[in-house]
Amino acid sequence: MSKVILKSEDDIEQLRASAEVLSNLLVEIGKAIKPGITTLSLDKLAYDFIHDHGGTPAFLNYQGFPFSLCISVNDQVVHGFPSDYVIQEGDLISVDGGVNLKGYISDSAYTFGIGEISDEAERLLDVTKASLFEGVKQAVAGNRVGDISSAVQDYVTPHGYGIVRELVGHGVGRNLHEKPEIPNYGKRGNGPKLKEGMVICIEPMINAGDRKIKFWEDGWTVSTADGSLSAHFEQMVAIRKGSPEVLLDFVGIENVLK
Ligand code: MG
Ligand code: MG
């Protein structure tokens, strides 16, 4: 989509309903994800859950994507294919899902650490998630996209991690990807102005090593070029005056992971 589409309160209500289905799905994934199951079994769970709740998987067939979830393991950054890969203790599994409920699209991602993970992996998860929250704080009317981008970058950079640049956050609504793009690097005060009625996805993709990535021949999977671990967290936010309205938080997921 080439221009920003502002949402009415009714649109935002519909997006909130879509996000609730997705949030509940990610809770179910949080309960199911463990060593010994395949990533494909999570995709089936998602397909069934979304249909049982009146929606359709927003990713399935999107530009030809063949699954309901993107599941990206360890050095995979995003857009990985669910497969017969058997999840192992110590893995980092990024689960990115999308729901289409009555024409309204929600989009969110959470990276799960499986069982005991290394201190390095734990730190990567903590920093990536915290950088998302720093970005979200800037997602208020009157700020600019660059305020979000620089907040993510400024949080991540001192940790020495690589910030993926080729892939970015985005507006969301009746389309999965709308304007504006929300990069995870940039300058304060730059970029499009944030206005009430915008709904955006902020989604830092952070590599433990270098920021460079490679694109697989399957046409979708993205992994780190140096084989280092990568993490990805994504939230949907409605732009308001004063403070951001997060349409989908991680409270439910983290309650089941305790
Ligand atoms: Mg997204
Ligand atoms: Mg996503």
GROMACS .gro file of C-alpha atoms and ligand atoms in nm:
model
  260
    1MET     CA    1   0.000   0.000   0.000
    2SER     CA    2   0.143   0.328  -0.098
    3LYS     CA    3  -0.016   0.567   0.149
    4VAL     CA    4  -0.100   0.579   0.516
    5ILE     CA    5  -0.457   0.469   0.586
    6LEU     CA    6  -0.596   0.625   0.904
    7LYS     CA    7  -0.834   0.410   1.108
    8SER     CA    8  -1.164   0.508   1.267
    9GLU     CA    9  -1.247   0.407   1.624
   10ASP     CA   10  -1.460   0.129   1.479
   11ASP     CA   11  -1.167   0.006   1.269
   12ILE     CA   12  -0.947   0.004   1.579
   13GLU     CA   13  -1.213  -0.190   1.770
   14GLN     CA   14  -1.211  -0.452   1.492
   15LEU     CA   15  -0.831  -0.464   1.494
   16ARG     CA   16  -0.837  -0.508   1.872
   17ALA     CA   17  -1.071  -0.806   1.829
   18SER     CA   18  -0.840  -0.958   1.568
   19ALA     CA   19  -0.540  -0.898   1.794
   20GLU     CA   20  -0.719  -1.072   2.080
   21VAL     CA   21  -0.754  -1.391   1.876
   22LEU     CA   22  -0.385  -1.371   1.788
   23SER     CA   23  -0.286  -1.300   2.148
   24ASN     CA   24  -0.482  -1.602   2.266
   25LEU     CA   25  -0.320  -1.812   1.992
   26LEU     CA   26   0.027  -1.710   2.110
   27VAL     CA   27  -0.074  -1.813   2.463
   28GLU     CA   28  -0.171  -2.157   2.330
   29ILE     CA   29   0.161  -2.178   2.147
   30GLY     CA   30   0.337  -2.084   2.471
   31LYS     CA   31   0.167  -2.382   2.639
   32ALA     CA   32   0.247  -2.625   2.355
   33ILE     CA   33   0.602  -2.532   2.262
   34LYS     CA   34   0.855  -2.773   2.413
   35PRO     CA   35   1.137  -3.007   2.319
   36GLY     CA   36   1.031  -3.305   2.108
   37ILE     CA   37   0.752  -3.147   1.904
   38THR     CA   38   0.786  -3.031   1.546
   39THR     CA   39   0.746  -2.672   1.435
   40LEU     CA   40   0.488  -2.799   1.184
   41SER     CA   41   0.268  -2.914   1.474
   42LEU     CA   42   0.254  -2.552   1.593
   43ASP     CA   43   0.147  -2.443   1.247
   44LYS     CA   44  -0.142  -2.691   1.256
   45LEU     CA   45  -0.236  -2.568   1.603
   46ALA     CA   46  -0.246  -2.213   1.465
   47TYR     CA   47  -0.451  -2.301   1.158
   48ASP     CA   48  -0.710  -2.483   1.368
   49PHE     CA   49  -0.720  -2.222   1.647
   50ILE     CA   50  -0.768  -1.931   1.409
   51HIS     CA   51  -1.047  -2.108   1.218
   52ASP     CA   52  -1.214  -2.215   1.546
   53HIS     CA   53  -1.225  -1.846   1.645
   54GLY     CA   54  -1.386  -1.723   1.325
   55GLY     CA   55  -1.077  -1.600   1.145
   56THR     CA   56  -0.839  -1.709   0.876
   57PRO     CA   57  -0.457  -1.716   0.896
   58ALA     CA   58  -0.343  -1.385   0.747
   59PHE     CA   59  -0.006  -1.522   0.635
   60LEU     CA   60  -0.135  -1.832   0.456
   61ASN     CA   61  -0.109  -1.764   0.081
   62TYR     CA   62   0.008  -1.404   0.144
   63GLN     CA   63   0.227  -1.345  -0.161
   64GLY     CA   64   0.238  -1.724  -0.182
   65PHE     CA   65   0.356  -1.792   0.176
   66PRO     CA   66   0.260  -2.156   0.234
   67PHE     CA   67   0.193  -2.166   0.611
   68SER     CA   68  -0.013  -2.004   0.888
   69LEU     CA   69   0.291  -1.909   1.097
   70CYS     CA   70   0.646  -1.802   1.029
   71ILE     CA   71   0.866  -2.009   1.260
   72SER     CA   72   1.232  -1.912   1.267
   73VAL     CA   73   1.476  -2.129   1.461
   74ASN     CA   74   1.805  -2.005   1.618
   75ASP     CA   75   2.004  -1.833   1.340
   76GLN     CA   76   1.689  -1.785   1.130
   77VAL     CA   77   1.573  -1.425   1.162
   78VAL     CA   78   1.219  -1.427   1.021
   79HIS     CA   79   0.990  -1.592   0.764
   80GLY     CA   80   1.107  -1.948   0.839
   81PHE     CA   81   0.889  -2.238   0.726
   82PRO     CA   82   0.727  -2.465   0.983
   83SER     CA   83   0.870  -2.811   0.916
   84ASP     CA   84   0.946  -3.153   1.061
   85TYR     CA   85   1.227  -2.991   1.262
   86VAL     CA   86   1.206  -3.127   1.617
   87ILE     CA   87   1.240  -2.851   1.877
   88GLN     CA   88   1.540  -2.898   2.108
   89GLU     CA   89   1.620  -2.779   2.459
   90GLY     CA   90   1.815  -2.453   2.428
   91ASP     CA   91   1.659  -2.341   2.097
   92LEU     CA   92   1.534  -1.992   2.027
   93ILE     CA   93   1.208  -2.022   1.834
   94SER     CA   94   1.056  -1.708   1.685
   95VAL     CA   95   0.684  -1.750   1.618
   96ASP     CA   96   0.528  -1.480   1.401
   97GLY     CA   97   0.153  -1.503   1.345
   98GLY     CA   98  -0.122  -1.313   1.168
   99VAL     CA   99  -0.500  -1.331   1.195
  100ASN     CA  100  -0.758  -1.201   0.952
  101LEU     CA  101  -1.082  -1.150   1.147
  102LYS     CA  102  -1.366  -1.006   0.937
  103GLY     CA  103  -1.114  -0.838   0.709
  104TYR     CA  104  -0.903  -0.688   0.986
  105ILE     CA  105  -0.545  -0.808   1.018
  106SER     CA  106  -0.340  -0.855   1.333
  107ASP     CA  107   0.032  -0.936   1.334
  108SER     CA  108   0.259  -1.020   1.627
  109ALA     CA  109   0.572  -1.218   1.704
  110TYR     CA  110   0.733  -1.366   2.013
  111THR     CA  111   1.064  -1.549   2.045
  112PHE     CA  112   1.051  -1.843   2.286
  113GLY     CA  113   1.357  -1.976   2.466
  114ILE     CA  114   1.312  -2.353   2.500
  115GLY     CA  115   1.391  -2.488   2.847
  116GLU     CA  116   1.737  -2.395   2.968
  117ILE     CA  117   1.894  -2.154   2.721
  118SER     CA  118   2.245  -2.010   2.723
  119ASP     CA  119   2.314  -1.683   2.903
  120GLU     CA  120   2.397  -1.533   2.563
  121ALA     CA  121   2.057  -1.635   2.426
  122GLU     CA  122   1.877  -1.506   2.735
  123ARG     CA  123   2.048  -1.168   2.702
  124LEU     CA  124   1.958  -1.148   2.332
  125LEU     CA  125   1.590  -1.213   2.413
  126ASP     CA  126   1.589  -0.958   2.695
  127VAL     CA  127   1.755  -0.686   2.489
  128THR     CA  128   1.538  -0.743   2.181
  129LYS     CA  129   1.215  -0.734   2.381
  130ALA     CA  130   1.323  -0.430   2.580
  131SER     CA  131   1.416  -0.250   2.257
  132LEU     CA  132   1.062  -0.313   2.129
  133PHE     CA  133   0.921  -0.157   2.445
  134GLU     CA  134   1.150   0.145   2.403
  135GLY     CA  135   1.015   0.186   2.050
  136VAL     CA  136   0.654   0.150   2.166
  137LYS     CA  137   0.699   0.432   2.420
  138GLN     CA  138   0.770   0.669   2.130
  139ALA     CA  139   0.461   0.561   1.933
  140VAL     CA  140   0.245   0.863   2.017
  141ALA     CA  141   0.078   1.129   1.807
  142GLY     CA  142   0.309   1.417   1.719
  143ASN     CA  143   0.627   1.209   1.727
  144ARG     CA  144   0.789   1.086   1.408
  145VAL     CA  145   0.875   0.736   1.289
  146GLY     CA  146   1.242   0.821   1.348
  147ASP     CA  147   1.170   0.862   1.718
  148ILE     CA  148   1.062   0.498   1.734
  149SER     CA  149   1.350   0.382   1.514
  150SER     CA  150   1.617   0.568   1.709
  151ALA     CA  151   1.477   0.449   2.042
  152VAL     CA  152   1.519   0.086   1.928
  153GLN     CA  153   1.864   0.152   1.785
  154ASP     CA  154   1.988   0.346   2.087
  155TYR     CA  155   1.880   0.067   2.319
  156VAL     CA  156   2.036  -0.214   2.114
  157THR     CA  157   2.362  -0.059   1.997
  158PRO     CA  158   2.550  -0.052   2.332
  159HIS     CA  159   2.500  -0.431   2.353
  160GLY     CA  160   2.701  -0.479   2.035
  161TYR     CA  161   2.424  -0.661   1.853
  162GLY     CA  162   2.340  -0.636   1.483
  163ILE     CA  163   2.015  -0.461   1.392
  164VAL     CA  164   1.859  -0.607   1.077
  165ARG     CA  165   1.793  -0.325   0.830
  166GLU     CA  166   1.649  -0.500   0.524
  167LEU     CA  167   1.323  -0.583   0.705
  168VAL     CA  168   1.114  -0.332   0.897
  169GLY     CA  169   0.789  -0.278   1.086
  170HIS     CA  170   0.483  -0.139   0.910
  171GLY     CA  171   0.133  -0.002   0.922
  172VAL     CA  172  -0.143  -0.260   0.953
  173GLY     CA  173  -0.519  -0.261   0.901
  174ARG     CA  174  -0.721  -0.426   0.628
  175ASN     CA  175  -0.383  -0.505   0.473
  176LEU     CA  176  -0.096  -0.688   0.639
  177HIS     CA  177   0.160  -0.433   0.524
  178GLU     CA  178   0.066  -0.067   0.497
  179LYS     CA  179   0.262   0.256   0.516
  180PRO     CA  180   0.454   0.383   0.698
  181GLU     CA  181   0.756   0.157   0.721
  182ILE     CA  182   0.899   0.143   1.074
  183PRO     CA  183   1.275   0.076   1.056
  184ASN     CA  184   1.463  -0.036   1.366
  185TYR     CA  185   1.736   0.221   1.309
  186GLY     CA  186   1.715   0.591   1.232
  187LYS     CA  187   1.732   0.943   1.358
  188ARG     CA  188   1.516   1.118   1.614
  189GLY     CA  189   1.287   1.375   1.453
  190ASN     CA  190   1.309   1.218   1.105
  191GLY     CA  191   1.050   1.038   0.899
  192PRO     CA  192   0.669   1.055   0.870
  193LYS     CA  193   0.475   1.213   1.154
  194LEU     CA  194   0.268   0.980   1.371
  195LYS     CA  195  -0.102   1.068   1.374
  196GLU     CA  196  -0.403   0.951   1.570
  197GLY     CA  197  -0.570   0.673   1.377
  198MET     CA  198  -0.250   0.512   1.260
  199VAL     CA  199  -0.199   0.151   1.365
  200ILE     CA  200   0.154   0.017   1.333
  201CYS     CA  201   0.358  -0.294   1.400
  202ILE     CA  202   0.695  -0.238   1.566
  203GLU     CA  203   0.920  -0.540   1.526
  204PRO     CA  204   1.292  -0.532   1.605
  205MET     CA  205   1.491  -0.818   1.449
  206ILE     CA  206   1.819  -0.837   1.637
  207ASN     CA  207   2.122  -1.058   1.570
  208ALA     CA  208   2.367  -1.162   1.840
  209GLY     CA  209   2.643  -1.110   1.580
  210ASP     CA  210   2.663  -0.907   1.262
  211ARG     CA  211   2.355  -0.737   1.118
  212LYS     CA  212   2.402  -0.897   0.775
  213ILE     CA  213   2.142  -1.151   0.665
  214LYS     CA  214   2.097  -1.401   0.385
  215PHE     CA  215   1.786  -1.491   0.192
  216TRP     CA  216   1.727  -1.861   0.129
  217GLU     CA  217   1.644  -2.017  -0.204
  218ASP     CA  218   1.298  -2.110  -0.071
  219GLY     CA  219   1.217  -1.744  -0.140
  220TRP     CA  220   1.122  -1.672   0.221
  221THR     CA  221   1.355  -1.781   0.500
  222VAL     CA  222   1.595  -1.517   0.626
  223SER     CA  223   1.892  -1.614   0.844
  224THR     CA  224   2.195  -1.439   0.989
  225ALA     CA  225   2.489  -1.436   0.747
  226ASP     CA  226   2.736  -1.528   1.023
  227GLY     CA  227   2.525  -1.805   1.178
  228SER     CA  228   2.471  -1.613   1.503
  229LEU     CA  229   2.143  -1.630   1.695
  230SER     CA  230   1.862  -1.390   1.613
  231ALA     CA  231   1.552  -1.276   1.802
  232HIS     CA  232   1.229  -1.103   1.698
  233PHE     CA  233   0.944  -0.949   1.897
  234GLU     CA  234   0.649  -0.762   1.744
  235GLN     CA  235   0.359  -0.567   1.887
  236MET     CA  236   0.068  -0.376   1.729
  237VAL     CA  237   0.014  -0.024   1.853
  238ALA     CA  238  -0.262   0.230   1.788
  239ILE     CA  239  -0.130   0.585   1.781
  240ARG     CA  240  -0.297   0.809   2.038
  241LYS     CA  241  -0.228   1.144   2.197
  242GLY     CA  242  -0.026   1.113   2.515
  243SER     CA  243   0.043   0.740   2.533
  244PRO     CA  244   0.044   0.446   2.295
  245GLU     CA  245  -0.238   0.191   2.292
  246VAL     CA  246  -0.080  -0.154   2.264
  247LEU     CA  247  -0.338  -0.376   2.092
  248LEU     CA  248  -0.160  -0.697   2.178
  249ASP     CA  249   0.075  -0.737   2.474
  250PHE     CA  250   0.277  -1.031   2.603
  251VAL     CA  251   0.117  -1.062   2.950
  252GLY     CA  252  -0.081  -1.375   2.866
  253ILE     CA  253   0.215  -1.547   2.701
  254GLU     CA  254   0.449  -1.471   2.987
  255ASN     CA  255   0.200  -1.595   3.244
  256VAL     CA  256   0.208  -1.941   3.085
  257LEU     CA  257   0.587  -1.937   3.053
  258LYS     CA  258   0.640  -1.873   3.426
  259MG      MG  259   0.488  -0.746   1.091
  260MG      MG  260   0.474  -1.040   1.212
   0.00000   0.00000   0.00000
